[in-house]
mmCIF file of C-alpha atoms in Angstrom:
data_model
loop_
_atom_site.group_PDB
_atom_site.id
_atom_site.type_symbol
_atom_site.label_atom_id
_atom_site.label_comp_id
_atom_site.label_asym_id
_atom_site.label_seq_id
_atom_site.Cartn_x
_atom_site.Cartn_y
_atom_site.Cartn_z
ATOM 1 C CA UNK A 1 -21.149 55.676 -8.600
ATOM 2 C CA UNK A 2 -23.707 53.127 -9.690
ATOM 3 C CA UNK A 3 -24.236 50.025 -7.683
ATOM 4 C CA UNK A 4 -21.666 47.396 -8.572
ATOM 5 C CA UNK A 5 -18.935 50.022 -8.931
ATOM 6 C CA UNK A 6 -16.948 52.282 -6.576
ATOM 7 C CA UNK A 7 -14.396 55.110 -6.556
ATOM 8 C CA UNK A 8 -11.875 55.579 -3.781
ATOM 9 C CA UNK A 9 -10.103 58.585 -5.307
ATOM 10 C CA UNK A 10 -11.220 62.194 -5.822
ATOM 11 C CA UNK A 11 -11.341 64.028 -9.115
ATOM 12 C CA UNK A 12 -12.072 60.917 -11.208
ATOM 13 C CA UNK A 13 -14.201 60.729 -14.355
ATOM 14 C CA UNK A 14 -15.290 57.056 -14.140
ATOM 15 C CA UNK A 15 -16.017 54.506 -11.439
ATOM 16 C CA UNK A 16 -14.126 51.298 -10.923
ATOM 17 C CA UNK A 17 -15.657 47.817 -11.186
ATOM 18 C CA UNK A 18 -16.274 46.194 -7.826
ATOM 19 C CA UNK A 19 -13.581 43.665 -6.779
ATOM 20 C CA UNK A 20 -13.841 39.882 -6.446
ATOM 21 C CA UNK A 21 -14.914 38.762 -2.989
ATOM 22 C CA UNK A 22 -16.724 42.088 -2.476
ATOM 23 C CA UNK A 23 -19.909 44.038 -3.225
ATOM 24 C CA UNK A 24 -20.439 47.735 -3.910
ATOM 25 C CA UNK A 25 -23.725 49.485 -3.147
ATOM 26 C CA UNK A 26 -24.588 52.738 -4.924
ATOM 27 C CA UNK A 27 -22.199 55.521 -4.123
ATOM 28 C CA UNK A 28 -19.502 53.192 -2.620
ATOM 29 C CA UNK A 29 -16.145 54.729 -1.871
ATOM 30 C CA UNK A 30 -14.562 51.272 -1.353
ATOM 31 C CA UNK A 31 -15.569 47.652 -1.967
ATOM 32 C CA UNK A 32 -17.244 45.911 1.006
ATOM 33 C CA UNK A 33 -16.195 42.328 1.639
ATOM 34 C CA UNK A 34 -18.567 39.415 1.343
ATOM 35 C CA UNK A 35 -19.309 38.137 4.858
ATOM 36 C CA UNK A 36 -17.829 34.923 6.121
ATOM 37 C CA UNK A 37 -19.648 31.894 4.817
ATOM 38 C CA UNK A 38 -19.977 33.452 1.387
ATOM 39 C CA UNK A 39 -17.736 34.278 -1.561
ATOM 40 C CA UNK A 40 -17.714 35.744 -5.056
ATOM 41 C CA UNK A 41 -15.638 35.811 -8.270
ATOM 42 C CA UNK A 42 -17.849 38.498 -9.814
ATOM 43 C CA UNK A 43 -16.924 42.174 -10.087
ATOM 44 C CA UNK A 44 -20.409 43.710 -10.258
ATOM 45 C CA UNK A 45 -22.146 42.670 -7.038
ATOM 46 C CA UNK A 46 -24.350 45.340 -5.450
ATOM 47 C CA UNK A 47 -25.212 43.792 -2.056
ATOM 48 C CA UNK A 48 -24.080 41.089 0.384
ATOM 49 C CA UNK A 49 -27.070 38.989 -0.612
ATOM 50 C CA UNK A 50 -25.517 38.502 -4.012
ATOM 51 C CA UNK A 51 -22.422 36.765 -2.593
ATOM 52 C CA UNK A 52 -22.613 32.980 -3.062
ATOM 53 C CA UNK A 53 -23.076 30.940 0.181
ATOM 54 C CA UNK A 54 -20.658 28.113 0.777
ATOM 55 C CA UNK A 55 -21.875 24.538 0.249
ATOM 56 C CA UNK A 56 -21.952 21.959 3.067
ATOM 57 C CA UNK A 57 -18.440 20.602 3.575
ATOM 58 C CA UNK A 58 -16.854 23.926 2.583
ATOM 59 C CA UNK A 59 -16.136 27.294 4.276
ATOM 60 C CA UNK A 60 -15.137 30.787 3.341
ATOM 61 C CA UNK A 61 -13.579 33.543 5.452
ATOM 62 C CA UNK A 62 -14.517 37.222 5.080
ATOM 63 C CA UNK A 63 -13.832 38.594 1.584
ATOM 64 C CA UNK A 64 -13.220 35.190 -0.033
ATOM 65 C CA UNK A 65 -13.186 34.765 -3.780
ATOM 66 C CA UNK A 66 -13.878 31.034 -3.554
ATOM 67 C CA UNK A 67 -14.977 28.378 -1.032
ATOM 68 C CA UNK A 68 -12.485 25.918 0.410
ATOM 69 C CA UNK A 69 -13.028 22.316 1.398
ATOM 70 C CA UNK A 70 -12.817 21.416 5.083
ATOM 71 C CA UNK A 71 -9.594 19.509 5.800
ATOM 72 C CA UNK A 72 -9.606 15.913 7.223
ATOM 73 C CA UNK A 73 -10.494 15.956 10.919
ATOM 74 C CA UNK A 74 -12.956 18.852 10.405
ATOM 75 C CA UNK A 75 -16.444 19.193 8.913
ATOM 76 C CA UNK A 76 -18.990 21.789 7.761
ATOM 77 C CA UNK A 77 -22.383 20.329 8.472
ATOM 78 C CA UNK A 78 -24.356 23.078 6.768
ATOM 79 C CA UNK A 79 -24.141 25.796 4.109
ATOM 80 C CA UNK A 80 -22.776 29.306 4.802
ATOM 81 C CA UNK A 81 -20.060 28.230 7.137
ATOM 82 C CA UNK A 82 -17.282 30.703 7.952
ATOM 83 C CA UNK A 83 -15.073 28.027 9.470
ATOM 84 C CA UNK A 84 -14.992 24.236 9.771
ATOM 85 C CA UNK A 85 -15.852 22.426 12.990
ATOM 86 C CA UNK A 86 -13.257 20.180 14.588
ATOM 87 C CA UNK A 87 -14.375 16.574 15.102
ATOM 88 C CA UNK A 88 -14.914 15.858 18.813
ATOM 89 C CA UNK A 89 -12.883 13.273 20.806
ATOM 90 C CA UNK A 90 -14.098 9.786 19.937
ATOM 91 C CA UNK A 91 -14.800 10.673 16.318
ATOM 92 C CA UNK A 92 -12.741 11.295 13.175
ATOM 93 C CA UNK A 93 -13.017 12.238 9.556
ATOM 94 C CA UNK A 94 -10.533 10.921 6.956
ATOM 95 C CA UNK A 95 -11.618 12.902 3.937
ATOM 96 C CA UNK A 96 -11.828 16.572 3.029
ATOM 97 C CA UNK A 97 -15.085 18.385 2.190
ATOM 98 C CA UNK A 98 -17.063 16.223 4.673
ATOM 99 C CA UNK A 99 -20.262 17.174 6.441
ATOM 100 C CA UNK A 100 -20.169 14.814 9.458
ATOM 101 C CA UNK A 101 -17.581 13.106 11.658
ATOM 102 C CA UNK A 102 -17.530 9.291 11.978
ATOM 103 C CA UNK A 103 -17.593 7.499 15.310
ATOM 104 C CA UNK A 104 -14.400 5.776 16.294
ATOM 105 C CA UNK A 105 -14.621 1.987 16.037
ATOM 106 C CA UNK A 106 -13.699 -1.019 18.185
ATOM 107 C CA UNK A 107 -10.104 -1.536 19.209
ATOM 108 C CA UNK A 108 -9.154 2.015 18.349
ATOM 109 C CA UNK A 109 -9.329 5.582 19.706
ATOM 110 C CA UNK A 110 -9.635 9.073 18.237
ATOM 111 C CA UNK A 111 -8.415 12.349 19.766
ATOM 112 C CA UNK A 112 -10.186 15.664 18.935
ATOM 113 C CA UNK A 113 -9.582 16.631 15.321
ATOM 114 C CA UNK A 114 -8.505 13.119 14.320
ATOM 115 C CA UNK A 115 -8.286 12.321 10.583
ATOM 116 C CA UNK A 116 -7.772 8.567 11.270
ATOM 117 C CA UNK A 117 -8.402 5.956 13.890
ATOM 118 C CA UNK A 118 -5.413 4.911 15.985
ATOM 119 C CA UNK A 119 -5.025 1.337 17.317
ATOM 120 C CA UNK A 120 -5.035 0.638 21.008
ATOM 121 C CA UNK A 121 -1.526 -0.530 21.892
ATOM 122 C CA UNK A 122 -0.693 -4.182 22.325
ATOM 123 C CA UNK A 123 -1.635 -5.421 25.795
ATOM 124 C CA UNK A 124 -4.791 -3.325 25.736
ATOM 125 C CA UNK A 125 -8.221 -3.650 24.044
ATOM 126 C CA UNK A 126 -11.281 -1.488 23.358
ATOM 127 C CA UNK A 127 -14.727 -3.218 23.349
ATOM 128 C CA UNK A 128 -16.857 -0.149 22.612
ATOM 129 C CA UNK A 129 -17.117 2.599 19.979
ATOM 130 C CA UNK A 130 -16.166 6.253 20.555
ATOM 131 C CA UNK A 131 -12.955 5.892 22.560
ATOM 132 C CA UNK A 132 -11.002 9.195 22.921
ATOM 133 C CA UNK A 133 -7.577 8.261 24.342
ATOM 134 C CA UNK A 134 -5.516 5.134 24.971
ATOM 135 C CA UNK A 135 -4.716 5.615 28.633
ATOM 136 C CA UNK A 136 -8.325 6.098 29.787
ATOM 137 C CA UNK A 137 -10.329 4.017 27.234
ATOM 138 C CA UNK A 138 -8.101 1.189 26.063
ATOM 139 C CA UNK A 139 -8.407 -1.476 28.790
ATOM 140 C CA UNK A 140 -5.512 -3.566 30.031
ATOM 141 C CA UNK A 141 -5.786 -7.292 29.386
ATOM 142 C CA UNK A 142 -6.404 -9.347 32.513
ATOM 143 C CA UNK A 143 -4.282 -12.338 33.551
ATOM 144 C CA UNK A 144 -4.935 -15.413 31.447
ATOM 145 C CA UNK A 145 -5.284 -13.315 28.254
ATOM 146 C CA UNK A 146 -3.312 -11.300 25.716
ATOM 147 C CA UNK A 147 -4.142 -8.718 23.006
ATOM 148 C CA UNK A 148 -2.344 -7.538 19.869
ATOM 149 C CA UNK A 149 -2.549 -3.883 18.769
ATOM 150 C CA UNK A 150 -6.094 -2.838 17.754
ATOM 151 C CA UNK A 151 -7.901 -5.605 19.553
ATOM 152 C CA UNK A 152 -11.589 -5.251 20.401
ATOM 153 C CA UNK A 153 -11.367 -7.994 23.053
ATOM 154 C CA UNK A 154 -8.646 -9.978 24.803
ATOM 155 C CA UNK A 155 -7.815 -13.477 23.678
ATOM 156 C CA UNK A 156 -7.551 -16.368 26.106
ATOM 157 C CA UNK A 157 -4.305 -18.095 26.524
ATOM 158 C CA UNK A 158 -4.609 -21.504 24.691
ATOM 159 C CA UNK A 159 -5.110 -24.848 26.421
ATOM 160 C CA UNK A 160 -2.060 -26.151 28.315
ATOM 161 C CA UNK A 161 -0.837 -22.651 28.995
ATOM 162 C CA UNK A 162 -1.323 -20.032 31.717
ATOM 163 C CA UNK A 163 -0.526 -16.338 32.276
ATOM 164 C CA UNK A 164 -0.281 -14.593 35.636
ATOM 165 C CA UNK A 165 0.394 -11.127 34.164
ATOM 166 C CA UNK A 166 -1.969 -8.356 33.090
ATOM 167 C CA UNK A 167 -1.229 -6.351 29.987
ATOM 168 C CA UNK A 168 0.198 -9.195 27.906
ATOM 169 C CA UNK A 169 0.871 -8.291 24.297
ATOM 170 C CA UNK A 170 1.100 -11.649 22.478
ATOM 171 C CA UNK A 171 0.381 -15.348 22.816
ATOM 172 C CA UNK A 172 4.070 -15.797 23.613
ATOM 173 C CA UNK A 173 3.425 -14.313 27.040
ATOM 174 C CA UNK A 174 1.352 -17.408 27.980
ATOM 175 C CA UNK A 175 3.592 -19.952 29.637
ATOM 176 C CA UNK A 176 3.350 -23.664 28.822
ATOM 177 C CA UNK A 177 2.270 -26.198 31.425
ATOM 178 C CA UNK A 178 4.737 -28.959 32.307
ATOM 179 C CA UNK A 179 5.010 -31.934 29.976
ATOM 180 C CA UNK A 180 2.063 -34.344 30.137
ATOM 181 C CA UNK A 181 -0.129 -31.728 31.796
ATOM 182 C CA UNK A 182 -2.848 -29.420 30.483
ATOM 183 C CA UNK A 183 -5.058 -26.482 31.569
ATOM 184 C CA UNK A 184 -8.251 -24.806 30.420
ATOM 185 C CA UNK A 185 -7.960 -21.896 28.020
ATOM 186 C CA UNK A 186 -7.549 -18.596 29.853
ATOM 187 C CA UNK A 187 -5.829 -20.077 32.916
ATOM 188 C CA UNK A 188 -4.315 -17.465 35.247
ATOM 189 C CA UNK A 189 -1.951 -19.620 37.391
ATOM 190 C CA UNK A 190 0.260 -22.606 37.093
ATOM 191 C CA UNK A 191 -1.931 -24.498 39.582
ATOM 192 C CA UNK A 192 -4.511 -24.835 36.756
ATOM 193 C CA UNK A 193 -2.134 -27.231 34.972
ATOM 194 C CA UNK A 194 -3.049 -30.832 35.762
ATOM 195 C CA UNK A 195 -1.890 -34.153 34.436
ATOM 196 C CA UNK A 196 -3.607 -35.513 31.347
ATOM 197 C CA UNK A 197 -5.729 -38.655 32.020
ATOM 198 C CA UNK A 198 -3.346 -41.603 31.879
ATOM 199 C CA UNK A 199 -3.170 -43.305 28.479
ATOM 200 C CA UNK A 200 -2.740 -47.037 28.017
ATOM 201 C CA UNK A 201 0.050 -47.783 25.570
ATOM 202 C CA UNK A 202 -0.664 -50.778 23.443
ATOM 203 C CA UNK A 203 1.756 -52.728 21.319
#
């Protein structure tokens, strides 16, 4: 059989056209699959070199008739990829057909293969990029502060309040000083509350 055709049966008068996703060298008794990282829709290929390499952001398994886009959370950084690469912990990729993972931002974390950033829970914060998990990387707010979900830094309790607890989730966790007393922002104990300077009432 001529190159680009094959015959897998005996006693035949003509050869068969090579199949999609395959190539057929001269005298082929069966189609040979395009190697992984390449594909073909043609039916007359004569060698593996004629299979089309995948583009960056796409992959193809052995014998593929078309390339497929990498799914979110995975990438193909170069051409001729037989499989997509999973994004490492601390990175993510929200779109398909991508060539590079994105670094996780502030106030969030990304597990391996993440397609989206996840917010650090309330009562925790994340001041740096590339966090991988909430328990290890999202830091607990110290006393005198609080943090809503997805915070990059803790917020101080307002003036005239204090907070003795770590891991506070909202400003409501900050306790008010007694009437006619105040405290600096971020106070950690009630002893920080002191009386306002006396005011002279006129009238």
